[in-house]
PDB file of C-alpha atoms in Angstrom:
ATOM      1  CA  MET A1438    -127.112 -63.193 -30.937  1.00  0.00           C
ATOM      2  CA  SER A1439    -126.581 -66.425 -28.992  1.00  0.00           C
ATOM      3  CA  SER A1440    -123.895 -67.705 -31.420  1.00  0.00           C
ATOM      4  CA  THR A1441    -121.776 -64.564 -31.045  1.00  0.00           C
ATOM      5  CA  THR A1442    -122.130 -64.167 -27.316  1.00  0.00           C
ATOM      6  CA  ALA A1443    -121.118 -67.750 -26.506  1.00  0.00           C
ATOM      7  CA  PRO A1444    -117.462 -67.407 -27.680  1.00  0.00           C
ATOM      8  CA  ARG A1445    -117.210 -64.134 -25.832  1.00  0.00           C
ATOM      9  CA  THR A1446    -118.537 -65.747 -22.678  1.00  0.00           C
ATOM     10  CA  ARG A1447    -116.059 -68.616 -22.962  1.00  0.00           C
ATOM     11  CA  THR A1448    -113.170 -66.175 -23.561  1.00  0.00           C
ATOM     12  CA  ALA A1449    -114.132 -64.083 -20.563  1.00  0.00           C
ATOM     13  CA  GLY A1450    -114.388 -67.231 -18.459  1.00  0.00           C
ATOM     14  CA  ARG A1451    -110.907 -68.349 -19.514  1.00  0.00           C
ATOM     15  CA  GLN A1452    -109.453 -64.943 -18.686  1.00  0.00           C
ATOM     16  CA  ALA A1453    -111.156 -64.939 -15.288  1.00  0.00           C
ATOM     17  CA  GLY A1454    -109.834 -68.422 -14.592  1.00  0.00           C
ATOM     18  CA  VAL A1455    -106.301 -67.406 -15.568  1.00  0.00           C
ATOM     19  CA  ALA A1456    -106.528 -64.340 -13.320  1.00  0.00           C
ATOM     20  CA  VAL A1457    -107.773 -66.421 -10.382  1.00  0.00           C
ATOM     21  CA  ALA A1458    -104.979 -68.961 -10.883  1.00  0.00           C
ATOM     22  CA  HIS A1459    -102.396 -66.189 -11.107  1.00  0.00           C
ATOM     23  CA  ASP A1460    -103.685 -64.631  -7.885  1.00  0.00           C
ATOM     24  CA  ALA A1461    -103.549 -68.002  -6.172  1.00  0.00           C
ATOM     25  CA  VAL A1462     -99.936 -68.511  -7.251  1.00  0.00           C
ATOM     26  CA  GLN A1463     -99.014 -65.057  -5.997  1.00  0.00           C
ATOM     27  CA  ARG A1464    -100.735 -65.667  -2.655  1.00  0.00           C
ATOM     28  CA  GLY A1465     -98.926 -68.978  -2.303  1.00  0.00           C
ATOM     29  CA  SER A1466     -95.550 -67.394  -3.053  1.00  0.00           C
ATOM     30  CA  LYS A1467     -96.254 -64.601  -0.568  1.00  0.00           C
ATOM     31  CA  ARG A1468     -97.094 -67.154   2.120  1.00  0.00           C
ATOM     32  CA  LYS A1469     -93.827 -68.959   1.468  1.00  0.00           C
ATOM     33  CA  ARG A1470     -91.866 -65.712   1.718  1.00  0.00           C
ATOM     34  CA  HIS A1471     -93.661 -64.851   4.948  1.00  0.00           C
ATOM     35  CA  TYR A1472     -92.810 -68.244   6.407  1.00  0.00           C
ATOM     36  CA  GLY A1473     -89.141 -67.684   5.634  1.00  0.00           C
ATOM     37  CA  THR A1474     -89.246 -64.193   7.123  1.00  0.00           C
ATOM     38  CA  HIS A1475     -90.916 -65.413  10.304  1.00  0.00           C
ATOM     39  CA  LEU A1476     -88.408 -68.237  10.642  1.00  0.00           C
ATOM     40  CA  PHE A1477     -85.519 -65.794  10.233  1.00  0.00           C
ATOM     41  CA  LEU A1478     -86.982 -63.415  12.825  1.00  0.00           C
ATOM     42  CA  VAL A1479     -87.538 -66.243  15.307  1.00  0.00           C
ATOM     43  CA  VAL A1480     -83.958 -67.478  14.900  1.00  0.00           C
ATOM     44  CA  MET A1481     -82.522 -63.981  15.316  1.00  0.00           C
ATOM     45  CA  ALA A1482     -84.720 -63.297  18.373  1.00  0.00           C
ATOM     46  CA  VAL A1483     -83.541 -66.529  19.994  1.00  0.00           C
ATOM     47  CA  MET A1484     -79.904 -65.670  19.266  1.00  0.00           C
ATOM     48  CA  TRP A1485     -80.315 -62.259  20.914  1.00  0.00           C
ATOM     49  CA  LEU A1486     -82.363 -63.447  23.906  1.00  0.00           C
ATOM     50  CA  VAL A1487     -80.386 -66.567  24.841  1.00  0.00           C
ATOM     51  CA  PRO A1488     -77.383 -64.646  26.304  1.00  0.00           C
ATOM     52  CA  LEU A1489     -79.695 -62.394  28.344  1.00  0.00           C
ATOM     53  CA  GLY A1490     -81.753 -65.334  29.551  1.00  0.00           C
ATOM     54  CA  TRP A1491     -78.635 -67.306  30.420  1.00  0.00           C
ATOM     55  CA  ALA A1492     -77.190 -64.378  32.381  1.00  0.00           C
ATOM     56  CA  LEU A1493     -80.476 -64.047  34.318  1.00  0.00           C
ATOM     57  CA  TYR A1494     -80.537 -67.801  34.988  1.00  0.00           C
ATOM     58  CA  THR A1495     -76.941 -67.730  36.239  1.00  0.00           C
ATOM     59  CA  ALA A1496     -77.595 -64.667  38.410  1.00  0.00           C
ATOM     60  CA  LEU A1497     -80.478 -66.413  40.188  1.00  0.00           C
ATOM     61  CA  ARG A1498     -78.268 -69.316  41.316  1.00  0.00           C
ATOM     62  CA  PRO A1499     -75.680 -69.202  44.116  1.00  0.00           C
ATOM     63  CA  SER A1500     -72.098 -69.866  43.155  1.00  0.00           C
ATOM     64  CA  TRP A1501     -71.847 -73.048  45.223  1.00  0.00           C
ATOM     65  CA  ALA A1502     -74.740 -74.575  43.236  1.00  0.00           C
ATOM     66  CA  THR A1503     -73.063 -73.989  39.883  1.00  0.00           C
ATOM     67  CA  ASN A1504     -69.728 -75.206  41.249  1.00  0.00           C
ATOM     68  CA  GLN A1505     -71.310 -78.374  42.580  1.00  0.00           C
ATOM     69  CA  TYR A1506     -73.794 -79.209  39.826  1.00  0.00           C
ATOM     70  CA  GLY A1507     -72.380 -77.261  36.853  1.00  0.00           C
ATOM     71  CA  TYR A1508     -73.656 -74.316  34.823  1.00  0.00           C
ATOM     72  CA  PHE A1509     -75.880 -76.497  32.636  1.00  0.00           C
ATOM     73  CA  SER A1510     -77.748 -78.045  35.559  1.00  0.00           C
ATOM     74  CA  VAL A1511     -81.045 -77.147  37.207  1.00  0.00           C
ATOM     75  CA  GLN A1512     -80.307 -78.377  40.713  1.00  0.00           C
ATOM     76  CA  GLY A1513     -79.907 -76.013  43.621  1.00  0.00           C
ATOM     77  CA  PRO A1514     -81.882 -73.054  44.967  1.00  0.00           C
ATOM     78  CA  PHE A1515     -82.918 -69.949  43.046  1.00  0.00           C
ATOM     79  CA  ASN A1516     -83.045 -66.586  44.802  1.00  0.00           C
ATOM     80  CA  PHE A1517     -82.142 -62.883  44.497  1.00  0.00           C
ATOM     81  CA  ASP A1518     -79.190 -62.916  46.887  1.00  0.00           C
ATOM     82  CA  ASN A1519     -76.712 -62.203  44.100  1.00  0.00           C
ATOM     83  CA  PHE A1520     -78.663 -59.093  43.064  1.00  0.00           C
ATOM     84  CA  VAL A1521     -78.711 -57.728  46.611  1.00  0.00           C
ATOM     85  CA  GLN A1522     -74.995 -58.375  47.075  1.00  0.00           C
ATOM     86  CA  ALA A1523     -74.122 -56.905  43.670  1.00  0.00           C
ATOM     87  CA  TRP A1524     -76.169 -53.754  44.366  1.00  0.00           C
ATOM     88  CA  THR A1525     -74.460 -53.104  47.703  1.00  0.00           C
ATOM     89  CA  GLN A1526     -70.941 -54.279  46.833  1.00  0.00           C
ATOM     90  CA  GLY A1527     -70.850 -52.623  43.435  1.00  0.00           C
ATOM     91  CA  GLY A1528     -72.328 -49.306  44.602  1.00  0.00           C
ATOM     92  CA  PHE A1529     -74.819 -49.231  41.742  1.00  0.00           C
ATOM     93  CA  SER A1530     -76.966 -46.477  43.245  1.00  0.00           C
ATOM     94  CA  LYS A1531     -74.081 -43.990  42.959  1.00  0.00           C
ATOM     95  CA  TYR A1532     -72.948 -45.189  39.527  1.00  0.00           C
ATOM     96  CA  PHE A1533     -76.473 -45.054  38.130  1.00  0.00           C
ATOM     97  CA  TRP A1534     -76.619 -41.354  39.011  1.00  0.00           C
ATOM     98  CA  ASN A1535     -73.280 -40.819  37.244  1.00  0.00           C
ATOM     99  CA  SER A1536     -74.702 -42.478  34.131  1.00  0.00           C
ATOM    100  CA  VAL A1537     -77.728 -40.184  34.253  1.00  0.00           C
ATOM    101  CA  ILE A1538     -75.484 -37.106  34.511  1.00  0.00           C
ATOM    102  CA  ILE A1539     -73.561 -38.256  31.416  1.00  0.00           C
ATOM    103  CA  THR A1540     -76.349 -39.735  29.302  1.00  0.00           C
ATOM    104  CA  VAL A1541     -79.129 -37.144  29.532  1.00  0.00           C
ATOM    105  CA  PRO A1542     -77.093 -34.037  28.519  1.00  0.00           C
ATOM    106  CA  ALA A1543     -75.226 -35.991  25.833  1.00  0.00           C
ATOM    107  CA  VAL A1544     -78.460 -37.240  24.228  1.00  0.00           C
ATOM    108  CA  LEU A1545     -80.164 -33.836  24.347  1.00  0.00           C
ATOM    109  CA  LEU A1546     -77.125 -32.048  22.909  1.00  0.00           C
ATOM    110  CA  THR A1547     -76.698 -34.656  20.182  1.00  0.00           C
ATOM    111  CA  LEU A1548     -80.309 -34.454  19.026  1.00  0.00           C
ATOM    112  CA  PHE A1549     -80.419 -30.648  19.164  1.00  0.00           C
ATOM    113  CA  LEU A1550     -77.166 -30.068  17.256  1.00  0.00           C
ATOM    114  CA  ALA A1551     -77.925 -32.836  14.772  1.00  0.00           C
ATOM    115  CA  SER A1552     -81.364 -31.355  14.078  1.00  0.00           C
ATOM    116  CA  LEU A1553     -79.806 -27.950  13.374  1.00  0.00           C
ATOM    117  CA  MET A1554     -77.299 -29.466  10.955  1.00  0.00           C
ATOM    118  CA  ALA A1555     -79.921 -31.688   9.335  1.00  0.00           C
ATOM    119  CA  PHE A1556     -82.182 -28.679   8.774  1.00  0.00           C
ATOM    120  CA  ALA A1557     -79.317 -26.771   7.177  1.00  0.00           C
ATOM    121  CA  VAL A1558     -78.377 -29.537   4.724  1.00  0.00           C
ATOM    122  CA  SER A1559     -81.935 -30.633   3.875  1.00  0.00           C
ATOM    123  CA  ARG A1560     -84.172 -27.549   3.923  1.00  0.00           C
ATOM    124  CA  VAL A1561     -81.767 -24.722   3.019  1.00  0.00           C
ATOM    125  CA  ASN A1562     -80.438 -24.456  -0.529  1.00  0.00           C
ATOM    126  CA  TRP A1563     -76.723 -23.725  -0.578  1.00  0.00           C
ATOM    127  CA  LYS A1564     -73.752 -25.254  -2.351  1.00  0.00           C
ATOM    128  CA  PHE A1565     -72.164 -27.051   0.626  1.00  0.00           C
ATOM    129  CA  ASN A1566     -75.153 -29.254   1.490  1.00  0.00           C
ATOM    130  CA  ILE A1567     -73.783 -32.523   0.124  1.00  0.00           C
ATOM    131  CA  THR A1568     -70.223 -31.747   1.210  1.00  0.00           C
ATOM    132  CA  LEU A1569     -71.147 -31.185   4.845  1.00  0.00           C
ATOM    133  CA  LEU A1570     -73.425 -34.215   4.929  1.00  0.00           C
ATOM    134  CA  ILE A1571     -70.618 -36.409   3.556  1.00  0.00           C
ATOM    135  CA  MET A1572     -68.212 -35.001   6.143  1.00  0.00           C
ATOM    136  CA  PHE A1573     -70.585 -35.734   9.004  1.00  0.00           C
ATOM    137  CA  THR A1574     -71.283 -39.230   7.708  1.00  0.00           C
ATOM    138  CA  ALA A1575     -67.615 -39.987   7.054  1.00  0.00           C
ATOM    139  CA  GLY A1576     -66.800 -39.165  10.661  1.00  0.00           C
ATOM    140  CA  ASN A1577     -68.682 -42.298  11.736  1.00  0.00           C
ATOM    141  CA  LEU A1578     -66.414 -44.482   9.604  1.00  0.00           C
ATOM    142  CA  LEU A1579     -63.379 -43.697  11.764  1.00  0.00           C
ATOM    143  CA  PRO A1580     -62.922 -46.057  14.749  1.00  0.00           C
ATOM    144  CA  PRO A1581     -63.118 -44.060  17.987  1.00  0.00           C
ATOM    145  CA  GLN A1582     -60.110 -45.896  19.446  1.00  0.00           C
ATOM    146  CA  VAL A1583     -57.865 -44.322  16.820  1.00  0.00           C
ATOM    147  CA  LEU A1584     -58.452 -40.902  18.399  1.00  0.00           C
ATOM    148  CA  ALA A1585     -58.030 -42.076  21.993  1.00  0.00           C
ATOM    149  CA  ALA A1586     -54.474 -40.783  22.460  1.00  0.00           C
ATOM    150  CA  PRO A1587     -54.995 -37.351  20.790  1.00  0.00           C
ATOM    151  CA  LEU A1588     -58.240 -36.753  22.673  1.00  0.00           C
ATOM    152  CA  PHE A1589     -56.683 -37.768  25.979  1.00  0.00           C
ATOM    153  CA  LEU A1590     -53.797 -35.330  25.469  1.00  0.00           C
ATOM    154  CA  MET A1591     -56.204 -32.594  24.387  1.00  0.00           C
ATOM    155  CA  MET A1592     -58.292 -33.035  27.540  1.00  0.00           C
ATOM    156  CA  LYS A1593     -55.140 -33.165  29.652  1.00  0.00           C
ATOM    157  CA  HIS A1594     -53.725 -29.887  28.305  1.00  0.00           C
ATOM    158  CA  PHE A1595     -57.067 -28.031  28.237  1.00  0.00           C
ATOM    159  CA  GLN A1596     -56.757 -25.868  31.343  1.00  0.00           C
ATOM    160  CA  VAL A1597     -59.885 -24.984  33.324  1.00  0.00           C
ATOM    161  CA  PRO A1598     -60.370 -23.344  36.763  1.00  0.00           C
ATOM    162  CA  TYR A1599     -60.141 -25.604  39.776  1.00  0.00           C
ATOM    163  CA  ALA A1600     -63.705 -24.643  40.609  1.00  0.00           C
ATOM    164  CA  VAL A1601     -64.748 -26.598  37.531  1.00  0.00           C
ATOM    165  CA  SER A1602     -62.289 -29.485  37.799  1.00  0.00           C
ATOM    166  CA  ASP A1603     -60.217 -30.607  40.760  1.00  0.00           C
ATOM    167  CA  SER A1604     -57.444 -31.649  38.340  1.00  0.00           C
ATOM    168  CA  GLY A1605     -57.145 -28.251  36.628  1.00  0.00           C
ATOM    169  CA  ASN A1606     -57.944 -29.768  33.229  1.00  0.00           C
ATOM    170  CA  MET A1607     -60.783 -31.593  31.464  1.00  0.00           C
ATOM    171  CA  LEU A1608     -59.827 -35.009  32.825  1.00  0.00           C
ATOM    172  CA  ASN A1609     -61.932 -36.475  35.625  1.00  0.00           C
ATOM    173  CA  THR A1610     -64.936 -34.411  34.516  1.00  0.00           C
ATOM    174  CA  TYR A1611     -68.333 -35.345  33.149  1.00  0.00           C
ATOM    175  CA  VAL A1612     -68.004 -32.632  30.515  1.00  0.00           C
ATOM    176  CA  SER A1613     -65.201 -34.452  28.690  1.00  0.00           C
ATOM    177  CA  VAL A1614     -67.253 -37.639  28.320  1.00  0.00           C
ATOM    178  CA  ILE A1615     -70.378 -35.715  27.315  1.00  0.00           C
ATOM    179  CA  ALA A1616     -68.480 -33.709  24.674  1.00  0.00           C
ATOM    180  CA  VAL A1617     -66.806 -36.747  23.098  1.00  0.00           C
ATOM    181  CA  ASN A1618     -70.007 -38.802  23.020  1.00  0.00           C
ATOM    182  CA  THR A1619     -71.855 -35.893  21.438  1.00  0.00           C
ATOM    183  CA  ALA A1620     -69.155 -35.424  18.816  1.00  0.00           C
ATOM    184  CA  PHE A1621     -69.141 -39.079  17.808  1.00  0.00           C
ATOM    185  CA  GLN A1622     -72.920 -39.535  17.754  1.00  0.00           C
ATOM    186  CA  ILE A1623     -73.901 -36.317  15.984  1.00  0.00           C
ATOM    187  CA  GLY A1624     -72.898 -37.622  12.543  1.00  0.00           C
ATOM    188  CA  PHE A1625     -75.247 -40.612  12.654  1.00  0.00           C
ATOM    189  CA  CYS A1626     -78.140 -38.504  13.941  1.00  0.00           C
ATOM    190  CA  THR A1627     -77.536 -35.838  11.299  1.00  0.00           C
ATOM    191  CA  PHE A1628     -77.662 -38.438   8.543  1.00  0.00           C
ATOM    192  CA  VAL A1629     -80.948 -39.935   9.791  1.00  0.00           C
ATOM    193  CA  LEU A1630     -82.664 -36.609  10.487  1.00  0.00           C
ATOM    194  CA  SER A1631     -81.595 -35.070   7.179  1.00  0.00           C
ATOM    195  CA  ASN A1632     -83.157 -37.953   5.254  1.00  0.00           C
ATOM    196  CA  TYR A1633     -86.316 -37.634   7.311  1.00  0.00           C
ATOM    197  CA  MET A1634     -86.529 -33.860   6.775  1.00  0.00           C
ATOM    198  CA  LYS A1635     -85.973 -34.241   3.035  1.00  0.00           C
ATOM    199  CA  ALA A1636     -89.070 -36.439   2.884  1.00  0.00           C
ATOM    200  CA  LEU A1637     -91.244 -33.647   4.285  1.00  0.00           C
ATOM    201  CA  SER A1638     -93.125 -31.559   1.738  1.00  0.00           C
ATOM    202  CA  PRO A1639     -91.244 -28.393   0.695  1.00  0.00           C
ATOM    203  CA  ASP A1640     -94.590 -26.586   0.503  1.00  0.00           C
ATOM    204  CA  LEU A1641     -94.593 -26.334   4.304  1.00  0.00           C
ATOM    205  CA  THR A1642     -91.538 -24.123   4.553  1.00  0.00           C
ATOM    206  CA  GLU A1643     -92.376 -22.263   1.346  1.00  0.00           C
ATOM    207  CA  ALA A1644     -95.768 -21.277   2.733  1.00  0.00           C
ATOM    208  CA  ALA A1645     -94.159 -20.194   6.003  1.00  0.00           C
ATOM    209  CA  LEU A1646     -91.590 -18.160   4.079  1.00  0.00           C
ATOM    210  CA  VAL A1647     -94.379 -16.386   2.188  1.00  0.00           C
ATOM    211  CA  ASP A1648     -96.018 -15.565   5.519  1.00  0.00           C
ATOM    212  CA  GLY A1649     -92.776 -13.947   6.685  1.00  0.00           C
ATOM    213  CA  ALA A1650     -91.366 -16.737   8.875  1.00  0.00           C
ATOM    214  CA  GLY A1651     -87.582 -16.782   9.176  1.00  0.00           C
ATOM    215  CA  LEU A1652     -85.324 -19.823   9.202  1.00  0.00           C
ATOM    216  CA  TRP A1653     -85.443 -20.244  12.965  1.00  0.00           C
ATOM    217  CA  ARG A1654     -89.237 -20.106  13.039  1.00  0.00           C
ATOM    218  CA  GLN A1655     -89.455 -22.603  10.161  1.00  0.00           C
ATOM    219  CA  TYR A1656     -87.119 -24.923  12.027  1.00  0.00           C
ATOM    220  CA  TRP A1657     -88.667 -24.606  15.499  1.00  0.00           C
ATOM    221  CA  GLU A1658     -92.400 -24.320  14.764  1.00  0.00           C
ATOM    222  CA  ILE A1659     -92.813 -26.369  11.566  1.00  0.00           C
ATOM    223  CA  ILE A1660     -90.045 -28.930  11.072  1.00  0.00           C
ATOM    224  CA  MET A1661     -89.341 -29.871  14.700  1.00  0.00           C
ATOM    225  CA  PRO A1662     -92.942 -30.915  15.574  1.00  0.00           C
ATOM    226  CA  LEU A1663     -93.102 -33.075  12.441  1.00  0.00           C
ATOM    227  CA  CYS A1664     -89.875 -34.855  13.404  1.00  0.00           C
ATOM    228  CA  ARG A1665     -91.094 -36.127  16.770  1.00  0.00           C
ATOM    229  CA  PRO A1666     -91.276 -39.789  15.635  1.00  0.00           C
ATOM    230  CA  ALA A1667     -87.717 -39.574  14.340  1.00  0.00           C
ATOM    231  CA  PHE A1668     -86.563 -37.937  17.585  1.00  0.00           C
ATOM    232  CA  ALA A1669     -88.210 -40.695  19.612  1.00  0.00           C
ATOM    233  CA  ALA A1670     -86.467 -43.410  17.611  1.00  0.00           C
ATOM    234  CA  LEU A1671     -83.091 -41.678  17.680  1.00  0.00           C
ATOM    235  CA  GLY A1672     -83.452 -40.766  21.347  1.00  0.00           C
ATOM    236  CA  THR A1673     -84.020 -44.397  22.257  1.00  0.00           C
ATOM    237  CA  LEU A1674     -80.992 -45.503  20.271  1.00  0.00           C
ATOM    238  CA  GLU A1675     -78.758 -42.757  21.632  1.00  0.00           C
ATOM    239  CA  VAL A1676     -79.689 -43.484  25.236  1.00  0.00           C
ATOM    240  CA  ILE A1677     -78.722 -47.115  24.688  1.00  0.00           C
ATOM    241  CA  PHE A1678     -75.479 -46.201  22.877  1.00  0.00           C
ATOM    242  CA  ILE A1679     -74.239 -43.628  25.381  1.00  0.00           C
ATOM    243  CA  TYR A1680     -75.469 -45.443  28.480  1.00  0.00           C
ATOM    244  CA  ASN A1681     -73.676 -48.639  27.437  1.00  0.00           C
ATOM    245  CA  ASP A1682     -70.458 -46.841  26.506  1.00  0.00           C
ATOM    246  CA  PHE A1683     -67.502 -48.194  28.466  1.00  0.00           C
ATOM    247  CA  PHE A1684     -64.473 -46.879  26.604  1.00  0.00           C
ATOM    248  CA  TRP A1685     -64.660 -43.084  26.921  1.00  0.00           C
ATOM    249  CA  PRO A1686     -65.555 -42.888  30.640  1.00  0.00           C
ATOM    250  CA  LEU A1687     -62.777 -45.311  31.483  1.00  0.00           C
ATOM    251  CA  LEU A1688     -60.326 -43.190  29.446  1.00  0.00           C
ATOM    252  CA  PHE A1689     -61.222 -39.707  30.693  1.00  0.00           C
ATOM    253  CA  ILE A1690     -62.498 -40.326  34.217  1.00  0.00           C
ATOM    254  CA  GLN A1691     -59.839 -41.636  36.558  1.00  0.00           C
ATOM    255  CA  ASN A1692     -61.757 -40.901  39.745  1.00  0.00           C
ATOM    256  CA  GLY A1693     -63.878 -43.899  40.719  1.00  0.00           C
ATOM    257  CA  ASP A1694     -66.608 -41.737  42.260  1.00  0.00           C
ATOM    258  CA  ARG A1695     -67.538 -40.316  38.824  1.00  0.00           C
ATOM    259  CA  LEU A1696     -67.507 -43.466  36.725  1.00  0.00           C
ATOM    260  CA  PRO A1697     -70.788 -44.609  35.076  1.00  0.00           C
ATOM    261  CA  VAL A1698     -72.646 -47.780  35.909  1.00  0.00           C
ATOM    262  CA  THR A1699     -71.032 -49.811  33.121  1.00  0.00           C
ATOM    263  CA  THR A1700     -67.763 -49.699  35.055  1.00  0.00           C
ATOM    264  CA  ALA A1701     -69.342 -50.723  38.374  1.00  0.00           C
ATOM    265  CA  ILE A1702     -68.956 -54.391  37.457  1.00  0.00           C
ATOM    266  CA  ASN A1703     -65.224 -53.996  38.039  1.00  0.00           C
ATOM    267  CA  ASN A1704     -65.999 -53.630  41.757  1.00  0.00           C
ATOM    268  CA  LEU A1705     -67.481 -57.138  41.740  1.00  0.00           C
ATOM    269  CA  GLN A1706     -64.265 -58.795  40.604  1.00  0.00           C
ATOM    270  CA  GLY A1707     -62.099 -60.374  43.269  1.00  0.00           C
ATOM    271  CA  GLN A1708     -58.322 -60.318  43.406  1.00  0.00           C
ATOM    272  CA  PHE A1709     -57.886 -64.096  43.309  1.00  0.00           C
ATOM    273  CA  PHE A1710     -61.388 -65.386  42.516  1.00  0.00           C
ATOM    274  CA  ASN A1711     -64.278 -64.193  40.350  1.00  0.00           C
ATOM    275  CA  ASP A1712     -67.845 -65.048  41.321  1.00  0.00           C
ATOM    276  CA  TYR A1713     -69.419 -65.272  37.867  1.00  0.00           C
ATOM    277  CA  ASN A1714     -72.908 -65.592  39.322  1.00  0.00           C
ATOM    278  CA  LEU A1715     -72.368 -62.269  41.078  1.00  0.00           C
ATOM    279  CA  LEU A1716     -70.981 -60.741  37.883  1.00  0.00           C
ATOM    280  CA  ALA A1717     -74.021 -61.978  35.957  1.00  0.00           C
ATOM    281  CA  ALA A1718     -76.299 -60.303  38.510  1.00  0.00           C
ATOM    282  CA  GLY A1719     -74.398 -57.035  38.107  1.00  0.00           C
ATOM    283  CA  ALA A1720     -74.646 -57.284  34.310  1.00  0.00           C
ATOM    284  CA  VAL A1721     -78.411 -57.857  34.506  1.00  0.00           C
ATOM    285  CA  ILE A1722     -78.792 -54.831  36.817  1.00  0.00           C
ATOM    286  CA  THR A1723     -77.022 -52.594  34.293  1.00  0.00           C
ATOM    287  CA  VAL A1724     -79.313 -53.809  31.489  1.00  0.00           C
ATOM    288  CA  ILE A1725     -82.579 -53.048  33.317  1.00  0.00           C
ATOM    289  CA  PRO A1726     -82.690 -49.243  32.628  1.00  0.00           C
ATOM    290  CA  THR A1727     -82.199 -49.676  28.875  1.00  0.00           C
ATOM    291  CA  LEU A1728     -84.918 -52.345  28.732  1.00  0.00           C
ATOM    292  CA  VAL A1729     -87.323 -50.081  30.637  1.00  0.00           C
ATOM    293  CA  ILE A1730     -86.614 -47.130  28.337  1.00  0.00           C
ATOM    294  CA  TYR A1731     -87.096 -49.259  25.229  1.00  0.00           C
ATOM    295  CA  LEU A1732     -90.361 -50.739  26.507  1.00  0.00           C
ATOM    296  CA  LEU A1733     -91.711 -47.291  27.406  1.00  0.00           C
ATOM    297  CA  LEU A1734     -90.773 -45.809  24.015  1.00  0.00           C
ATOM    298  CA  GLN A1735     -91.352 -48.938  21.940  1.00  0.00           C
ATOM    299  CA  ARG A1736     -94.372 -47.575  20.078  1.00  0.00           C
ATOM    300  CA  GLN A1737     -92.649 -44.268  19.253  1.00  0.00           C
ATOM    301  CA  PHE A1738     -89.462 -46.107  18.311  1.00  0.00           C
ATOM    302  CA  VAL A1739     -91.217 -48.385  15.824  1.00  0.00           C
ATOM    303  CA  ALA A1740     -93.316 -45.503  14.480  1.00  0.00           C
ATOM    304  CA  GLY A1741     -90.200 -43.414  13.857  1.00  0.00           C
ATOM    305  CA  LEU A1742     -88.462 -46.198  11.976  1.00  0.00           C
ATOM    306  CA  THR A1743     -91.574 -47.023   9.930  1.00  0.00           C
ATOM    307  CA  LEU A1744     -92.339 -43.439   8.936  1.00  0.00           C
ATOM    308  CA  GLY A1745     -88.726 -42.776   8.064  1.00  0.00           C
ATOM    309  CA  SER A1746     -88.588 -45.792   5.779  1.00  0.00           C
ATOM    310  CA  SER A1747     -91.934 -45.242   4.039  1.00  0.00           C
ATOM    311  CA  LYS A1748     -91.602 -41.555   3.190  1.00  0.00           C
ATOM    312  CA  GLY A1749     -90.234 -40.501  -0.151  1.00  0.00           C
TER     313      GLY A1749
END
């Protein structure tokens, strides 16, 4: 008994030792990969935060201090005078309200229409599913500037009552900017939501169908509540995209009283001299709302991205 069990014991010990060594090698390789990942993330975070930090640093200094000591110096006072002057001279209170009027309806319309289209191509079986999804996705590959002239002429020749627009057409209206932003953002949102809805179990809608629920009830009462993390992530992104848009408002809105906040920085530019410290303060003011929204929805934003990537 002892002569036969000894070789077995030695063999089992060798196998256990090999397994322990293999696990140690794997743990060491994982640590090395994690170090590289952390280093990459730190470098990318620094690259993204340095411009914002430098703009904030410049905004806190008066122009005479940077002119006298240079932009890379630390001499001189630090105060919020540039922010106060930029707020009053640029008229940010009025332009912020214009941005809210444009951003909120555009985001809500984009998410609602994209969710309808995503439900149609992901949860309903018909032969044009892939075709429509490709069409919506391909629309994002076209640069928006290519359609600037046709869209401008279309808005110019689209007649509306003067009660709606003081120009008699769609120019100088919030509706034109909202419609174009919705049209260009709906493809991206449809693509993301359709992939998220495909990852949901088909048993949910099949059971609802057996219970007599129609398509609208399946969409509104079953699929929509399950897509809240995806809506939170997309809503955060869309607010940032549409709020920061500069091209379409400047193209369609020619009345300065209706321009969004991204164009308010133009009011801080002088005819013969530009105060870059004042411009930096105005740029930091425009960034604050997007930072607040992201910080408030950070948990939902990360949860939406994580769930969307892990399903399936």
